[in-house]
């Protein structure tokens, strides 16, 4: 699927130093000279996470303010594209399905303007955008974070079990030798 204004040259992106961590494979860099298509899920990198919004036309984005201004929590709001990006690159999440009604995505985004129930793990800017585009309340960043902690927790338990088993086995062997 080709979308006007989207760079597809991976070599060029590497030369520009763009960082793809936190971006899905269907996410492509936006040409800074172009506007995203109406109803597009736009993404911009932040330190340690990516910030998400819905492009609603005329240089405006609806975003969950959340932590976009630092530690102050913010509501769903409509802001200029430049304020959304905060001087960083803008990426667009191309949808696998061409059946998304872009006007409906914009309507959903604007329907939630003023909502102020942001929660980083359960109701963040990516949850908001995925709901606007797919009707599914989901954050891939949160899913990945939970998966990482789960893997780390399992490794820790395995390490502790191995240490406990090794200590118990040595204790048993020492007990057998002294008898």
mmCIF file of C-alpha atoms in Angstrom:
data_model
loop_
_atom_site.group_PDB
_atom_site.id
_atom_site.type_symbol
_atom_site.label_atom_id
_atom_site.label_comp_id
_atom_site.label_asym_id
_atom_site.label_seq_id
_atom_site.Cartn_x
_atom_site.Cartn_y
_atom_site.Cartn_z
ATOM 1 C CA UNK A 1 0.000 0.000 0.000
ATOM 2 C CA UNK A 2 1.497 3.355 -1.010
ATOM 3 C CA UNK A 3 0.592 6.492 0.903
ATOM 4 C CA UNK A 4 1.627 9.842 -0.544
ATOM 5 C CA UNK A 5 4.325 11.562 1.488
ATOM 6 C CA UNK A 6 5.773 8.443 3.091
ATOM 7 C CA UNK A 7 9.483 7.623 2.759
ATOM 8 C CA UNK A 8 10.167 3.956 2.060
ATOM 9 C CA UNK A 9 13.966 4.129 1.714
ATOM 10 C CA UNK A 10 15.421 2.268 4.718
ATOM 11 C CA UNK A 11 18.983 3.314 3.864
ATOM 12 C CA UNK A 12 17.942 6.971 3.928
ATOM 13 C CA UNK A 13 16.288 6.499 7.321
ATOM 14 C CA UNK A 14 19.443 4.953 8.779
ATOM 15 C CA UNK A 15 21.536 7.832 7.400
ATOM 16 C CA UNK A 16 19.147 10.286 9.055
ATOM 17 C CA UNK A 17 19.645 8.488 12.365
ATOM 18 C CA UNK A 18 15.985 7.588 12.835
ATOM 19 C CA UNK A 19 15.414 5.115 15.673
ATOM 20 C CA UNK A 20 12.760 2.450 15.044
ATOM 21 C CA UNK A 21 12.618 1.074 18.595
ATOM 22 C CA UNK A 22 9.010 0.976 19.743
ATOM 23 C CA UNK A 23 7.669 1.184 16.182
ATOM 24 C CA UNK A 24 5.703 -1.603 14.512
ATOM 25 C CA UNK A 25 7.000 -2.875 11.139
ATOM 26 C CA UNK A 26 4.057 -1.172 9.379
ATOM 27 C CA UNK A 27 5.204 2.236 10.674
ATOM 28 C CA UNK A 28 6.906 4.468 8.097
ATOM 29 C CA UNK A 29 8.616 7.870 8.309
ATOM 30 C CA UNK A 30 6.590 10.862 7.185
ATOM 31 C CA UNK A 31 8.146 13.248 4.665
ATOM 32 C CA UNK A 32 8.526 16.500 6.669
ATOM 33 C CA UNK A 33 7.241 18.460 3.656
ATOM 34 C CA UNK A 34 3.922 16.560 3.535
ATOM 35 C CA UNK A 35 0.805 16.225 5.634
ATOM 36 C CA UNK A 36 -0.253 12.777 6.784
ATOM 37 C CA UNK A 37 -3.459 11.375 5.284
ATOM 38 C CA UNK A 38 -6.642 12.212 7.218
ATOM 39 C CA UNK A 39 -7.324 9.783 10.074
ATOM 40 C CA UNK A 40 -3.774 8.458 10.133
ATOM 41 C CA UNK A 41 -2.293 7.049 13.328
ATOM 42 C CA UNK A 42 0.831 9.212 13.796
ATOM 43 C CA UNK A 43 3.738 8.346 16.079
ATOM 44 C CA UNK A 44 6.725 10.317 17.351
ATOM 45 C CA UNK A 45 9.628 8.985 19.439
ATOM 46 C CA UNK A 46 10.224 10.140 22.996
ATOM 47 C CA UNK A 47 12.886 9.080 25.476
ATOM 48 C CA UNK A 48 11.995 5.486 26.336
ATOM 49 C CA UNK A 49 8.622 5.320 24.563
ATOM 50 C CA UNK A 50 6.682 6.491 21.504
ATOM 51 C CA UNK A 51 3.861 9.058 21.598
ATOM 52 C CA UNK A 52 0.737 8.463 19.481
ATOM 53 C CA UNK A 53 -2.012 10.616 17.982
ATOM 54 C CA UNK A 54 -4.617 10.751 15.202
ATOM 55 C CA UNK A 55 -4.131 13.224 12.359
ATOM 56 C CA UNK A 56 -7.452 15.067 11.869
ATOM 57 C CA UNK A 57 -6.482 17.422 9.029
ATOM 58 C CA UNK A 58 -5.395 21.050 8.620
ATOM 59 C CA UNK A 59 -2.173 20.431 10.517
ATOM 60 C CA UNK A 60 -3.946 19.153 13.679
ATOM 61 C CA UNK A 61 -3.599 15.988 15.781
ATOM 62 C CA UNK A 62 -5.880 14.589 18.466
ATOM 63 C CA UNK A 63 -3.734 13.064 21.206
ATOM 64 C CA UNK A 64 -4.086 11.812 24.728
ATOM 65 C CA UNK A 65 -2.022 14.498 26.456
ATOM 66 C CA UNK A 66 -0.988 11.977 29.105
ATOM 67 C CA UNK A 67 2.723 12.358 29.705
ATOM 68 C CA UNK A 68 3.394 14.308 26.481
ATOM 69 C CA UNK A 69 4.195 17.385 28.610
ATOM 70 C CA UNK A 70 6.417 15.566 31.092
ATOM 71 C CA UNK A 71 4.994 14.351 34.384
ATOM 72 C CA UNK A 72 1.806 16.444 34.176
ATOM 73 C CA UNK A 73 -1.171 14.333 33.154
ATOM 74 C CA UNK A 74 -3.230 15.726 30.288
ATOM 75 C CA UNK A 75 -6.624 15.092 28.632
ATOM 76 C CA UNK A 76 -7.493 14.085 25.078
ATOM 77 C CA UNK A 77 -6.861 17.292 23.153
ATOM 78 C CA UNK A 78 -6.497 18.634 19.613
ATOM 79 C CA UNK A 79 -3.100 20.248 19.029
ATOM 80 C CA UNK A 80 -0.990 21.482 16.102
ATOM 81 C CA UNK A 81 1.139 18.798 14.441
ATOM 82 C CA UNK A 82 4.276 20.697 15.509
ATOM 83 C CA UNK A 83 3.206 20.596 19.181
ATOM 84 C CA UNK A 84 2.497 16.870 18.878
ATOM 85 C CA UNK A 85 5.957 16.200 17.400
ATOM 86 C CA UNK A 86 7.897 18.514 19.737
ATOM 87 C CA UNK A 87 10.645 18.824 17.138
ATOM 88 C CA UNK A 88 11.000 15.077 16.637
ATOM 89 C CA UNK A 89 10.432 12.941 13.545
ATOM 90 C CA UNK A 90 6.856 11.910 12.754
ATOM 91 C CA UNK A 91 6.006 8.397 11.666
ATOM 92 C CA UNK A 92 2.713 7.069 10.325
ATOM 93 C CA UNK A 93 1.337 3.661 11.192
ATOM 94 C CA UNK A 94 0.133 2.191 7.924
ATOM 95 C CA UNK A 95 -2.737 -0.149 8.523
ATOM 96 C CA UNK A 96 -2.680 -3.651 7.133
ATOM 97 C CA UNK A 97 -6.297 -3.277 6.131
ATOM 98 C CA UNK A 98 -7.392 -0.716 3.578
ATOM 99 C CA UNK A 99 -10.974 -0.898 4.870
ATOM 100 C CA UNK A 100 -10.533 1.647 7.676
ATOM 101 C CA UNK A 101 -12.964 4.561 7.216
ATOM 102 C CA UNK A 102 -10.734 7.605 7.813
ATOM 103 C CA UNK A 103 -13.680 9.911 8.564
ATOM 104 C CA UNK A 104 -14.846 7.454 11.243
ATOM 105 C CA UNK A 105 -11.341 7.433 12.784
ATOM 106 C CA UNK A 106 -11.436 11.254 13.012
ATOM 107 C CA UNK A 107 -14.983 11.162 14.436
ATOM 108 C CA UNK A 108 -13.924 8.676 17.130
ATOM 109 C CA UNK A 109 -10.862 10.755 18.042
ATOM 110 C CA UNK A 110 -12.875 13.957 18.380
ATOM 111 C CA UNK A 111 -15.645 12.167 20.295
ATOM 112 C CA UNK A 112 -13.220 11.663 23.188
ATOM 113 C CA UNK A 113 -11.926 15.264 23.308
ATOM 114 C CA UNK A 114 -11.732 16.421 26.931
ATOM 115 C CA UNK A 115 -11.581 12.913 28.399
ATOM 116 C CA UNK A 116 -9.134 12.963 31.294
ATOM 117 C CA UNK A 117 -8.664 9.346 32.407
ATOM 118 C CA UNK A 118 -5.085 8.799 31.289
ATOM 119 C CA UNK A 119 -3.235 5.854 32.825
ATOM 120 C CA UNK A 120 0.131 4.815 31.441
ATOM 121 C CA UNK A 121 -0.610 1.054 31.629
ATOM 122 C CA UNK A 122 -4.345 0.883 30.917
ATOM 123 C CA UNK A 123 -5.438 4.023 29.032
ATOM 124 C CA UNK A 124 -2.548 5.748 27.284
ATOM 125 C CA UNK A 125 -2.100 7.510 23.938
ATOM 126 C CA UNK A 126 -1.531 4.240 22.044
ATOM 127 C CA UNK A 127 -4.638 2.631 23.606
ATOM 128 C CA UNK A 128 -6.555 5.708 22.424
ATOM 129 C CA UNK A 129 -5.241 5.538 18.831
ATOM 130 C CA UNK A 130 -5.739 1.783 18.477
ATOM 131 C CA UNK A 131 -9.333 2.263 19.637
ATOM 132 C CA UNK A 132 -9.876 5.084 17.136
ATOM 133 C CA UNK A 133 -8.496 3.041 14.226
ATOM 134 C CA UNK A 134 -9.469 -0.548 15.103
ATOM 135 C CA UNK A 135 -12.074 -0.266 17.858
ATOM 136 C CA UNK A 136 -9.625 -2.215 20.051
ATOM 137 C CA UNK A 137 -8.254 -0.713 23.268
ATOM 138 C CA UNK A 138 -4.608 -1.871 23.042
ATOM 139 C CA UNK A 139 -1.036 -0.684 23.575
ATOM 140 C CA UNK A 140 1.745 -2.677 21.937
ATOM 141 C CA UNK A 141 4.274 -0.803 24.107
ATOM 142 C CA UNK A 142 2.522 -1.975 27.277
ATOM 143 C CA UNK A 143 2.209 -5.517 25.883
ATOM 144 C CA UNK A 144 5.971 -5.571 25.208
ATOM 145 C CA UNK A 145 6.769 -4.147 28.645
ATOM 146 C CA UNK A 146 4.659 -6.816 30.350
ATOM 147 C CA UNK A 147 6.270 -9.533 28.215
ATOM 148 C CA UNK A 148 9.776 -8.280 29.128
ATOM 149 C CA UNK A 149 8.999 -8.247 32.844
ATOM 150 C CA UNK A 150 7.406 -11.669 32.584
ATOM 151 C CA UNK A 151 10.509 -13.098 30.864
ATOM 152 C CA UNK A 152 12.772 -11.475 33.469
ATOM 153 C CA UNK A 153 10.609 -12.821 36.304
ATOM 154 C CA UNK A 154 10.727 -16.356 34.834
ATOM 155 C CA UNK A 155 14.531 -16.148 34.472
ATOM 156 C CA UNK A 156 14.850 -15.000 38.079
ATOM 157 C CA UNK A 157 12.673 -17.851 39.348
ATOM 158 C CA UNK A 158 14.700 -20.369 37.292
ATOM 159 C CA UNK A 159 17.945 -18.931 38.654
ATOM 160 C CA UNK A 160 16.686 -19.072 42.243
ATOM 161 C CA UNK A 161 15.383 -22.618 41.766
ATOM 162 C CA UNK A 162 18.731 -23.707 40.318
ATOM 163 C CA UNK A 163 20.608 -22.064 43.219
ATOM 164 C CA UNK A 164 18.281 -23.663 45.748
ATOM 165 C CA UNK A 165 18.604 -27.074 44.104
ATOM 166 C CA UNK A 166 22.410 -26.788 43.958
ATOM 167 C CA UNK A 167 22.582 -25.743 47.631
ATOM 168 C CA UNK A 168 20.221 -28.543 48.660
ATOM 169 C CA UNK A 169 22.160 -31.133 46.654
ATOM 170 C CA UNK A 170 25.487 -30.049 48.232
ATOM 171 C CA UNK A 171 23.938 -30.098 51.688
ATOM 172 C CA UNK A 172 22.612 -33.619 51.060
ATOM 173 C CA UNK A 173 26.025 -34.793 49.780
ATOM 174 C CA UNK A 174 27.787 -33.286 52.811
ATOM 175 C CA UNK A 175 25.270 -34.959 55.094
ATOM 176 C CA UNK A 176 25.882 -38.346 53.403
ATOM 177 C CA UNK A 177 29.688 -37.993 53.730
ATOM 178 C CA UNK A 178 29.549 -37.212 57.475
ATOM 179 C CA UNK A 179 27.468 -40.303 58.250
#
